[in-house]
Short mmCIF file of C-alpha atoms and ligand atoms in Angstrom, two decimals:
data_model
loop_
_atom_site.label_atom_id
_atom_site.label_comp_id
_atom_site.label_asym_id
_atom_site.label_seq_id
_atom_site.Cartn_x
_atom_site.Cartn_y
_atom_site.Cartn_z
CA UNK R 1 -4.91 -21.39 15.36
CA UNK R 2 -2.97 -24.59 14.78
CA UNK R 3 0.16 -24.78 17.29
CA UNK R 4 2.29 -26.65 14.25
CA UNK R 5 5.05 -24.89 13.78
CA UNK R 6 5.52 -22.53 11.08
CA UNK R 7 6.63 -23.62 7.78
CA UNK R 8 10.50 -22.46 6.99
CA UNK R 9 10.35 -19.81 4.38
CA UNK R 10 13.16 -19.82 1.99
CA UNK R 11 16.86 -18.77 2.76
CA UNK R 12 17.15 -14.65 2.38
CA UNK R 13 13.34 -14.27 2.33
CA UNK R 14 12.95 -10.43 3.60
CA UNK R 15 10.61 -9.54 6.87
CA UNK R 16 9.53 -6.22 6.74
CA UNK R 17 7.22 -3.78 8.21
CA UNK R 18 5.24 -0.85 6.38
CA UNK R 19 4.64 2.21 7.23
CA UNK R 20 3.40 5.30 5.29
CA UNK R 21 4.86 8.99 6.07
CA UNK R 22 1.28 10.51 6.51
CA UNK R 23 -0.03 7.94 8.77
CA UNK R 24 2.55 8.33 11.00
CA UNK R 25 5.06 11.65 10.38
CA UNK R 26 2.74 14.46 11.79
CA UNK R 27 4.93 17.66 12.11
CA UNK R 28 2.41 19.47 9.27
CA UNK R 29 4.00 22.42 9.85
CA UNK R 30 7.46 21.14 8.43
CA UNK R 31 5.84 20.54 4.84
CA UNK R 32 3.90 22.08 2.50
CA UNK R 33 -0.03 21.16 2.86
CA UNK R 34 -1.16 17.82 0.80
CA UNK R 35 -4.42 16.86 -0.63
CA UNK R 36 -5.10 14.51 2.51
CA UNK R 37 -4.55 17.91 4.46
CA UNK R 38 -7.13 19.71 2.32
CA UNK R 39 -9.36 16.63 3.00
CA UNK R 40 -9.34 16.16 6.48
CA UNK R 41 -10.47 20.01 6.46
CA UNK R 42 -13.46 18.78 4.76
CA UNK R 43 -15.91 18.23 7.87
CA UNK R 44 -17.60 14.81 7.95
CA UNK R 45 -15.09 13.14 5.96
CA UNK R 46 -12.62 11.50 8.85
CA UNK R 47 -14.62 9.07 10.92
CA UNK R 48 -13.60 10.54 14.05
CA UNK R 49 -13.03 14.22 13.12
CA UNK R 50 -9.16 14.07 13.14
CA UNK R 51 -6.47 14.72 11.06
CA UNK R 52 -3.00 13.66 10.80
CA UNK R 53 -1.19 16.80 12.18
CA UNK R 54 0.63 15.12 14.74
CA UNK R 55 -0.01 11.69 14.02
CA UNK R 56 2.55 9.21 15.67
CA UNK R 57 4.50 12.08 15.84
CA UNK R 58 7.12 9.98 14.48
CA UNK R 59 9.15 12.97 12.63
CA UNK R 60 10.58 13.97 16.21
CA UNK R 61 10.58 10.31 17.80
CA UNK R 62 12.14 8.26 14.99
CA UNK R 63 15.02 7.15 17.05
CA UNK R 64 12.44 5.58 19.28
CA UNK R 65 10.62 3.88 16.01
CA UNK R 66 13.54 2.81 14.62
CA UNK R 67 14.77 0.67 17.88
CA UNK R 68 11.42 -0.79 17.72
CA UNK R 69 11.98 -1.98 14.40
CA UNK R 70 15.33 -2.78 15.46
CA UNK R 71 14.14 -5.58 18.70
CA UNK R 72 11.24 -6.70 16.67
CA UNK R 73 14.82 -8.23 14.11
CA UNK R 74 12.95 -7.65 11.11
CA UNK R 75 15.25 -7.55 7.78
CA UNK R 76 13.48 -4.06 6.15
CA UNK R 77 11.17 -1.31 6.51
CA UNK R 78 9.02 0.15 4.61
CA UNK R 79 8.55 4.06 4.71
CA UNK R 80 7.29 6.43 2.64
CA UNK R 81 8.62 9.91 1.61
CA UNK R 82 6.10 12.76 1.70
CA UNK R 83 6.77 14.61 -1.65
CA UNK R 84 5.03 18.06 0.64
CA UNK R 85 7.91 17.42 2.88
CA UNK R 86 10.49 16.90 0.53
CA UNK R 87 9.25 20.11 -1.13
CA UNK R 88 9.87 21.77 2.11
CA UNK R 89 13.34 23.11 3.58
CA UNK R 90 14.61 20.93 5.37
CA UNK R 91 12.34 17.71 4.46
CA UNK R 92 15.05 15.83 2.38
CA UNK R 93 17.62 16.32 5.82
CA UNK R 94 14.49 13.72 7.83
CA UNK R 95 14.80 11.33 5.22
CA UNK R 96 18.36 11.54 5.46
CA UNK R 97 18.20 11.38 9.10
CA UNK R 98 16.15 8.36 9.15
CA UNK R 99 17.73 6.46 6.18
CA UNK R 100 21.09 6.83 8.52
CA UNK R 101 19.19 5.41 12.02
CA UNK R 102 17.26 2.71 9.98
CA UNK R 103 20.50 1.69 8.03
CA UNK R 104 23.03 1.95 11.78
CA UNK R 105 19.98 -0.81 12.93
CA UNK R 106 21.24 -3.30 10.35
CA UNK R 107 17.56 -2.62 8.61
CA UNK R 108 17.30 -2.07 4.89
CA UNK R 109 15.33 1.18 3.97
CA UNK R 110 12.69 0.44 1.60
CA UNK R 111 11.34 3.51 0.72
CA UNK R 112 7.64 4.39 -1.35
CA UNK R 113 7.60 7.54 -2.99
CA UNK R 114 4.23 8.20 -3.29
CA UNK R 115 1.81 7.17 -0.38
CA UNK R 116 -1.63 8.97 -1.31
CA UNK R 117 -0.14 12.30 0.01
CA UNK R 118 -0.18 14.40 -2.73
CA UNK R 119 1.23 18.08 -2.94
CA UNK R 120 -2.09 20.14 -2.66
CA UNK R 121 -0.89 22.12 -5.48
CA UNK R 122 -0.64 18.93 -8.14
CA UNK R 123 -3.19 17.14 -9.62
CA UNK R 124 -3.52 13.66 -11.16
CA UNK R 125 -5.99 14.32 -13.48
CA UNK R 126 -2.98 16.50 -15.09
CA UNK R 127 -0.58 14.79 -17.37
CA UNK R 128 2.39 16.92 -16.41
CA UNK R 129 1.96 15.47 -12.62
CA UNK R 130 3.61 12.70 -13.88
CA UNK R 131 6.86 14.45 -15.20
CA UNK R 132 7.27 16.35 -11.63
CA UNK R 133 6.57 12.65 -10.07
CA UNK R 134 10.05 11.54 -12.07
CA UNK R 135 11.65 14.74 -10.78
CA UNK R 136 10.74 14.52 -7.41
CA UNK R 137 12.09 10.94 -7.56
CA UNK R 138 15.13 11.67 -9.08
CA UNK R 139 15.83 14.29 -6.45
CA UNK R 140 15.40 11.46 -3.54
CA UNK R 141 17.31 9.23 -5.24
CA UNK R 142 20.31 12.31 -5.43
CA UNK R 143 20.30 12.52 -1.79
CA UNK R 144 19.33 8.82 -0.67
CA UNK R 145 20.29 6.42 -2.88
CA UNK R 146 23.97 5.93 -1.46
CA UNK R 147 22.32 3.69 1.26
CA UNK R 148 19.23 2.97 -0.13
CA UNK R 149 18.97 -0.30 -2.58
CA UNK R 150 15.21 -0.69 -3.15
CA UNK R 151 12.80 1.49 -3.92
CA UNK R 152 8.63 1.60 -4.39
CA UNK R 153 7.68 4.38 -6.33
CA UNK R 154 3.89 4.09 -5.95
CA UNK R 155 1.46 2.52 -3.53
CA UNK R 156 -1.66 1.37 -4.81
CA UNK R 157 -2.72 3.40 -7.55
CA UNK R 158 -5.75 1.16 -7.96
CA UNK R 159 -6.94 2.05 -4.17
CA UNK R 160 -6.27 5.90 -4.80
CA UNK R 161 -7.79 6.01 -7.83
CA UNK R 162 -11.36 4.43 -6.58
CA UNK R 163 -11.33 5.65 -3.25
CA UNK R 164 -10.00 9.16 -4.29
CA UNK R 165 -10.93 10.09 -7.75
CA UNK R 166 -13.92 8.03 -8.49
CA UNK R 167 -15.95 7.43 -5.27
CA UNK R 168 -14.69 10.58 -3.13
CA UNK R 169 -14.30 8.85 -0.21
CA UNK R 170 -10.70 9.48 0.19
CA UNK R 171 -8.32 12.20 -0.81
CA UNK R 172 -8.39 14.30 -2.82
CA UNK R 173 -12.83 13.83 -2.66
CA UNK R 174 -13.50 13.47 -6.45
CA UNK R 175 -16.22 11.57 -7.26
CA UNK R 176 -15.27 11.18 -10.70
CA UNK R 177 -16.67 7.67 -11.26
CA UNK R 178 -15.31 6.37 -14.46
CA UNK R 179 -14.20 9.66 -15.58
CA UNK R 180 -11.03 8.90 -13.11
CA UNK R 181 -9.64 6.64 -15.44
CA UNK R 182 -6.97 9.46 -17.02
CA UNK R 183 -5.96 9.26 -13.23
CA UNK R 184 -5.03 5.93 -13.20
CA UNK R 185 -3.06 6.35 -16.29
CA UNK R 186 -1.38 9.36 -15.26
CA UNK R 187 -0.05 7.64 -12.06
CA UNK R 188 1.22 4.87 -13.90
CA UNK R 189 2.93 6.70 -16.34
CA UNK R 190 4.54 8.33 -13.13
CA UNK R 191 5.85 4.93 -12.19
CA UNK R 192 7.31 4.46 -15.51
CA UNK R 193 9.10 7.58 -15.52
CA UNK R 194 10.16 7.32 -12.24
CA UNK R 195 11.53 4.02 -12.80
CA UNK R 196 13.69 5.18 -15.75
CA UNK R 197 14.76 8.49 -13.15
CA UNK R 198 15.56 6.10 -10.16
CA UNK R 199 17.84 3.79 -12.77
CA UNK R 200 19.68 6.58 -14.14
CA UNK R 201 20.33 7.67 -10.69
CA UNK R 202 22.02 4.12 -9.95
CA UNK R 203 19.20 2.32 -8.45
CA UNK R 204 18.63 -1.52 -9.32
CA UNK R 205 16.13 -2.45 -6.95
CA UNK R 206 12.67 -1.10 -7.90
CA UNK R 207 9.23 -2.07 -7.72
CA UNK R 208 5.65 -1.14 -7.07
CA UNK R 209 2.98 -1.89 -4.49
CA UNK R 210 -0.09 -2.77 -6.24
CA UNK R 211 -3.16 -3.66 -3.80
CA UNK R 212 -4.55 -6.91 -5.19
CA UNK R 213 -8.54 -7.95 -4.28
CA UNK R 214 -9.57 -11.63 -5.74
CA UNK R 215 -12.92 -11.33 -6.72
CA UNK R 216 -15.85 -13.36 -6.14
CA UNK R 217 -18.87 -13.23 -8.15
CA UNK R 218 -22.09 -13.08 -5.87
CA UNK R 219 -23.60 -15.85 -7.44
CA UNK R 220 -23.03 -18.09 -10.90
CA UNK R 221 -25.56 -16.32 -12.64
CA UNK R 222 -23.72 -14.69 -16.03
CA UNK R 223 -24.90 -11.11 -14.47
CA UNK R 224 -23.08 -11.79 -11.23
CA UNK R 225 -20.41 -13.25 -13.51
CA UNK R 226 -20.03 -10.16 -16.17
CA UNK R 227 -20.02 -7.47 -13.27
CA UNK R 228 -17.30 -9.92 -10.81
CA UNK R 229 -14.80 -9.97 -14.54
CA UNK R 230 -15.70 -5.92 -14.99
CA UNK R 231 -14.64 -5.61 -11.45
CA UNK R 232 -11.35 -7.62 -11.65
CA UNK R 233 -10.63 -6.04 -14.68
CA UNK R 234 -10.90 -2.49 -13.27
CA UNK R 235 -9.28 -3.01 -9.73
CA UNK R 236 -6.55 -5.93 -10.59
CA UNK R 237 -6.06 -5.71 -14.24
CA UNK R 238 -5.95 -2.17 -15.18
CA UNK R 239 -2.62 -1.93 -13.29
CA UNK R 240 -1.29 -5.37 -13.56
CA UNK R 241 -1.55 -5.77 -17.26
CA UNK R 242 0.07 -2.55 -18.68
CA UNK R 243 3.17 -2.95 -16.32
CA UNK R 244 3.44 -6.49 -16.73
CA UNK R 245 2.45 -6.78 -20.61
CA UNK R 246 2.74 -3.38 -21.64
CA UNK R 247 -0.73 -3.31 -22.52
CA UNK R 248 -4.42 -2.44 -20.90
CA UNK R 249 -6.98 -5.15 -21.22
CA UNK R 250 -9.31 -5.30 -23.99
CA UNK R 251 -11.99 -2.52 -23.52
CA UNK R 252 -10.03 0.15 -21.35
CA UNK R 253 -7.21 1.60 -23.33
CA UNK R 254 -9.90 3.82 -25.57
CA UNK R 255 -11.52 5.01 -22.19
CA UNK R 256 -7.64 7.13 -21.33
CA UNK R 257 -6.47 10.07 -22.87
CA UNK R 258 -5.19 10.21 -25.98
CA UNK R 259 -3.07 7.71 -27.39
CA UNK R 260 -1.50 6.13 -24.74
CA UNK R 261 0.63 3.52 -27.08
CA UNK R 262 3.77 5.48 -26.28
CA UNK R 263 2.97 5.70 -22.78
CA UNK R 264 2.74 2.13 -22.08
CA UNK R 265 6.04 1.38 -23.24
CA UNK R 266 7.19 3.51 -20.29
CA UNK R 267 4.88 2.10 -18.13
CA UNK R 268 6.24 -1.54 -19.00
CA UNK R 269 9.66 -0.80 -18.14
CA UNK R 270 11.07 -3.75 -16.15
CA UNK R 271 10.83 -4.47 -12.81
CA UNK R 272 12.69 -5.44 -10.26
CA UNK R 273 10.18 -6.70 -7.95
CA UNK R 274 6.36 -6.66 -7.56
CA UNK R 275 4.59 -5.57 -4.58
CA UNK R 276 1.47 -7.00 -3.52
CA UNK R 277 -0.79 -5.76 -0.74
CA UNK R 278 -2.78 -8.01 -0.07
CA UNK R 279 -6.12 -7.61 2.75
CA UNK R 280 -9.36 -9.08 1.34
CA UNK R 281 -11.30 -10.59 -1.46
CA UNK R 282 -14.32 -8.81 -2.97
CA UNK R 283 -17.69 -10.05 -3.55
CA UNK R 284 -19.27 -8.44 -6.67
CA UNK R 285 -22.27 -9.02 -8.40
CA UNK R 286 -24.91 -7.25 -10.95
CA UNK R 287 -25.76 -3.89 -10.43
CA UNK R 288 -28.72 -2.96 -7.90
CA UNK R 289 -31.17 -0.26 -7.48
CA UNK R 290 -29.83 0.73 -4.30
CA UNK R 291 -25.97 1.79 -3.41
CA UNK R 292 -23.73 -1.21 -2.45
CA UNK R 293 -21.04 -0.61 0.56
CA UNK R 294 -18.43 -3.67 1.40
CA UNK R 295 -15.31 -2.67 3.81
CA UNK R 296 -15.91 0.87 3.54
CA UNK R 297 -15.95 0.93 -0.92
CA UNK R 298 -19.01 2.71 -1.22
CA UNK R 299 -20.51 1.68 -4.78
CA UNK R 300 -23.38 4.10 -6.00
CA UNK R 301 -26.23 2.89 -8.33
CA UNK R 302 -25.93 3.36 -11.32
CA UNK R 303 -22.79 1.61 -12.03
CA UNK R 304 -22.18 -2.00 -14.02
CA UNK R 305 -21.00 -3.85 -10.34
CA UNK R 306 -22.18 -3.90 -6.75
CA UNK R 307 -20.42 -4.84 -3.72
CA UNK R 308 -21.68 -7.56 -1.66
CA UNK R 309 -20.29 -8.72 2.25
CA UNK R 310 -18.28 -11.89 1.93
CA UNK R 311 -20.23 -14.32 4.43
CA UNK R 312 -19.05 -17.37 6.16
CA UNK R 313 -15.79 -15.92 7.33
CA UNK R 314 -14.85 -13.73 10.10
CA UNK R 315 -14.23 -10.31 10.08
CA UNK R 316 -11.88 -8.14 11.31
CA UNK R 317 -12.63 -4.31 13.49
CA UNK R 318 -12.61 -2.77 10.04
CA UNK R 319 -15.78 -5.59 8.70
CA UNK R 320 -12.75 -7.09 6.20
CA UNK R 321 -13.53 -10.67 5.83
CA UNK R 322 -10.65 -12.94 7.14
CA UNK R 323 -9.42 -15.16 4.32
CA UNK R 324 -5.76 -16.25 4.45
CA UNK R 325 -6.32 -17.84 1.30
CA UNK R 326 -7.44 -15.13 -0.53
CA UNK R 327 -3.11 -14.25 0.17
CA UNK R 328 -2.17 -17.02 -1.90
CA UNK R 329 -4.77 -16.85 -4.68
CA UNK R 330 -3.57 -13.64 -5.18
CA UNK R 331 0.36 -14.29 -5.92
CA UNK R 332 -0.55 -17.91 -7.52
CA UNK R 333 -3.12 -15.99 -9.67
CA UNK R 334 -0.56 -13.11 -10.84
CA UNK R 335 1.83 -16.36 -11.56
CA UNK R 336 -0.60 -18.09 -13.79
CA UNK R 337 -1.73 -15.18 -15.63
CA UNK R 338 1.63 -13.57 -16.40
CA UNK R 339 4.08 -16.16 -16.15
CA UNK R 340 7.52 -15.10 -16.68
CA UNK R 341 6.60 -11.45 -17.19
CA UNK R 342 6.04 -11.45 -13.37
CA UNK R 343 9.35 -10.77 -11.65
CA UNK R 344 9.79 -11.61 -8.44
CA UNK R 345 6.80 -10.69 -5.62
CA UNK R 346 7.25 -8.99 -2.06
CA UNK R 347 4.28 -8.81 -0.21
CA UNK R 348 4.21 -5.04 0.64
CA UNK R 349 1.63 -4.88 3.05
CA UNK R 350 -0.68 -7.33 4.61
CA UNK R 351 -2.34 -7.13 7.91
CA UNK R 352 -5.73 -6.25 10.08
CA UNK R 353 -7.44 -3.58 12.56
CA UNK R 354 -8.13 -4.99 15.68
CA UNK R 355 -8.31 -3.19 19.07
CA UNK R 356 -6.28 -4.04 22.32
CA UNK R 357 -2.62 -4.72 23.20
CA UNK R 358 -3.20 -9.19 23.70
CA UNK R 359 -4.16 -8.81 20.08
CA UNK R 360 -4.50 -12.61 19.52
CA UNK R 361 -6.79 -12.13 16.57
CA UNK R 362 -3.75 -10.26 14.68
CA UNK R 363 -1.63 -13.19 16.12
CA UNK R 364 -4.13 -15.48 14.20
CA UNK R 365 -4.36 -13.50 11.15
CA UNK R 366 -0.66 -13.02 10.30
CA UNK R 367 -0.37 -16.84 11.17
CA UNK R 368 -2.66 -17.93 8.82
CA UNK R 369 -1.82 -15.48 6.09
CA UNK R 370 1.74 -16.50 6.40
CA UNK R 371 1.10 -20.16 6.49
CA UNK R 372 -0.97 -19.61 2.96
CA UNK R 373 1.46 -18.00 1.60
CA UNK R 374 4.33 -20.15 2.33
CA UNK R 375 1.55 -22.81 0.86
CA UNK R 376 1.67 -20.76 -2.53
CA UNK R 377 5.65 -20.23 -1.89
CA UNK R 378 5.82 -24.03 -1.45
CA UNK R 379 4.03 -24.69 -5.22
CA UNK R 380 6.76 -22.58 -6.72
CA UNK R 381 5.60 -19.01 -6.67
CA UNK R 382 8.76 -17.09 -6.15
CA UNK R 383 8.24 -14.58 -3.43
CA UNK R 384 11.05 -12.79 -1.87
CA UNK R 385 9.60 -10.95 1.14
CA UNK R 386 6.65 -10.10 3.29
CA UNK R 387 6.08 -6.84 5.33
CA UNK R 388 3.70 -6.79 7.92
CA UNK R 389 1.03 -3.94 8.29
CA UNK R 390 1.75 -2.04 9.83
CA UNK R 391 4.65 -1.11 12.89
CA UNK R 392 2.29 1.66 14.51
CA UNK R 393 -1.17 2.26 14.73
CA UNK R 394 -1.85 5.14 12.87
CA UNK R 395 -3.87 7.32 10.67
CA UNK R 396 -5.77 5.37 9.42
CA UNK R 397 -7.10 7.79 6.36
CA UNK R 398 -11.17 8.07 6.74
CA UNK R 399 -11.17 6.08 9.44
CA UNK R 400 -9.07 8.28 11.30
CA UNK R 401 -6.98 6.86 14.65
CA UNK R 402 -10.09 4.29 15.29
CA UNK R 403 -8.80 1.76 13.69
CA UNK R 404 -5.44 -0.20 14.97
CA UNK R 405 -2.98 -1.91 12.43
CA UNK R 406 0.08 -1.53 14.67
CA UNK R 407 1.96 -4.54 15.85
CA UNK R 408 2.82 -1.69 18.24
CA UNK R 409 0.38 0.40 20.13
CA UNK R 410 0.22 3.89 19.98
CA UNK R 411 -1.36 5.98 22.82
CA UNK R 412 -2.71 8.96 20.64
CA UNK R 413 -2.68 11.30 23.82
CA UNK R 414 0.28 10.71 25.43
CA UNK R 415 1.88 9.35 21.89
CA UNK R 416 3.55 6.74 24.30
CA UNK R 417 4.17 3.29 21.77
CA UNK R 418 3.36 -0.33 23.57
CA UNK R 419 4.82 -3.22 21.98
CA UNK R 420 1.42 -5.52 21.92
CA UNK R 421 1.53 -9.46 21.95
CA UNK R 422 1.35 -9.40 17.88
CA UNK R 423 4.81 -7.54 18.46
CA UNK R 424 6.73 -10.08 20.57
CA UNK R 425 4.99 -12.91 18.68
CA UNK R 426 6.37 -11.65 15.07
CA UNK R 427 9.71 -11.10 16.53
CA UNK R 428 9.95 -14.86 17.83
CA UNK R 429 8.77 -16.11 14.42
CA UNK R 430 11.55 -14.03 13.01
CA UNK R 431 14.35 -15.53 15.32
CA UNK R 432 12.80 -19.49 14.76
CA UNK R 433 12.82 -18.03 10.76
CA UNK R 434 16.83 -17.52 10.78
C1 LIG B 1 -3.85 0.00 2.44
C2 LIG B 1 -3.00 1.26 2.49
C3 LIG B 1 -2.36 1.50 3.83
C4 LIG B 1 -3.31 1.17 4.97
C5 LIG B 1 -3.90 -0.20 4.79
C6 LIG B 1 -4.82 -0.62 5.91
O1 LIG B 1 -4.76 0.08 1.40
O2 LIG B 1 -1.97 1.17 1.53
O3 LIG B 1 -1.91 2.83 3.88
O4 LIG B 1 -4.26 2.14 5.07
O5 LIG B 1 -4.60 -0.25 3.58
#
């Protein structure tokens, strides 16, 4: 790690954290059940057997979150609000709660609206899911948007729809495969609708958080090449495009249901901001015999891609390869392929899983990351903001509590939180950033 010091990012660039309400909330029994509830009861499918019950516990020791947040002097958090607990009596008060303690530390709320958790009783394959996403977000933005000035209303739809509808590794299971394309339109229709619910309720800010993988072909062959642009296409493009251009690329929109022309002018409504999370590239090349597995995306035969391991970089706990660069490929990319369409970019979440509290490795990795991306920042991409993942360790979905994002450790049997070294390093970038 160099020991220059880091790069000035522009005046009123946002630090942030992320969070999700899953991940961390626990209190279960406060909110209706979600589909991450009804998968966790699915034995074998969390790593390490556990589920997110009580989690951080952070429902009942939010005070104690929020002065974390609070001495680490970042400028914003990002949360998410669990639609099962908003459904619940009560639920709306915690979010009111917390928007009040996060607000009294001088932080801006940033809330996501949907964070994987889905109401057990919905289903994205379903159209109408979509309307009671723009209802649900309308009724947060009733009680929360007098202190709340930007909102997220999804977070990677691209990530939920492989890992959850098509491969069945995540919530809700499916293993739809390319039948889990109506999915992916469904959820982005959501986001339309909720952005034209959260503006009539007097919101300006709004954005999405759309995960973002630059993708390698395994080799230069044209096979390697075809499957690498099938793969981009399906994991970067099928989101980007229709909100950015207001249209699917070339291939895709006859694959969703019906005619989705009027849909996509919803979907394209403008934006405020866009989100990326950014973690990895992907290697991809021609199909195989044999399934394919790269940092936990599980690829079975059969299909016009496999996933190969990056080599010739380090990895993190989780096997992601480490490749700051791949940070500001990804915002220069979205620059040179949508130009002026592309608002402004936060990074929503960025960040790795690696075990102890002298976590120098996540020291390393945010350094470098943030030193690419001020790189990017530098050759005139305008981005606005970067949020760290995450504050706690947490649930970390299949992988359970066995893998360790936090900037702040969390002792899962005593719930006791540790500021770790990544913690007090962030915080004195921060200050040497004002
Ligand atoms: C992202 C998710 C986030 C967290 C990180 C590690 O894909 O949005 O909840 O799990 O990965």
């Amino acid at each position: 790690m160099t020991t220059d010091p880091m790069p000035r990012f522009p005046a009123g660039f946002l630090w942030g954290v992320s969070t999700s309400a899953h991940q961390i909330e626990g209190a279960a029994e406060k909110r209706e059940r979600s589909v991450w509830d009804a998968f966790t009861d699915r034995p074998g499918r969390v790593a390490d057997g556990s589920t997110a019950a009580v989690a951080c516990d952070h429902y009942h020791r939010y005070r104690e979150d929020v002065a974390l947040l609070a001495g680490l002097g970042v400028d914003a958090y990002r949360f998410s609000v669990s639609w099962p607990r908003v459904n619940s009596p009560g639920g709306l008060d915690f979010y009111d709660r917390l928007v009040d303690e996060v607000c009294t530390a001088g932080v801006r709320p940033v809330p996501t609206l949907f964070h994987w958790d889905l109401p057990v009783t919905l289903d994205w394959r379903i159209r109408d899911t979509a309307f009671r996403f723009a209802e649900y977000a309308a009724r947060v933005a009733d009680r929360l948007g007098d202190r709340v000035p930007s909102w997220i209303t999804l977070n990677e739809p691209a990530e939920h729809t492989l890992l959850g509808h098509a491969l069945g590794v995540h919530a809700p299971g499916e293993e739809l495969l390319f039948d889990a394309l109506p999915v992916a339109h469904h959820q982005l229709l959501a986001h339309g609708l909720a952005v034209r619910a959260l503006r009539a309720a007097g919101a300006r800010d709004i954005g999405i958080a759309n995960s973002h993988t630059p993708v390698r072909a395994a080799s230069d062959a044209p096979a390697d090449r075809e499957a690498a642009d099938f793969y981009d296409l399906l994991l970067n493009r099928l989101f980007a495009d229709p909100l950015l251009t207001g249209r699917y690329p070339r291939g895709v929109a006859e694959l969703m249901p019906g005619d989705v022309a009027a849909d996509l002018a919803v979907i394209a409504e403008p934006l405020d901001f866009y989100g990326v999370n950014y973690y990895a590239p992907t290697s991809v090349g021609a199909p195989t015999d044999a399934p394919s597995d790269a940092g936990g995306v599980p690829v079975p035969a059969g299909l016009p891609f496999s996933v190969r391991q990056i080599e010739g970089y380090p990895v993190t706990d989780f096997g992601w390869p480490v490749v700051p660069g791949g940070l500001a490929e990804v915002v220069t990319g979205l620059r040179d392929s949508y130009g002026d369409r592309l608002p402004p970019v936060l990074i929503t979440e960025n960040g790795c899983s690696y075990p102890g509290l002298d976590d120098q490795d996540r020291i390393a990795f945010l350094d470098a990351h943030l030193r690419a991306l001020h790189g990017a920042v530098a050759g005139g991409v305008d981005v606005r903001g970067y949020f760290v993942w995450s504050l706690l360790d947490n649930f970390e979905w299949a992988a359970g509590y066995a893998r360790r994002f936090g900037l702040v450790h969390v002792d899962f049997a005593t719930l006791t939180r540790t500021p770790k070294a990544s913690y007090h390093w962030f915080r004195e970038l921060l200050k040497a950033q004002r």
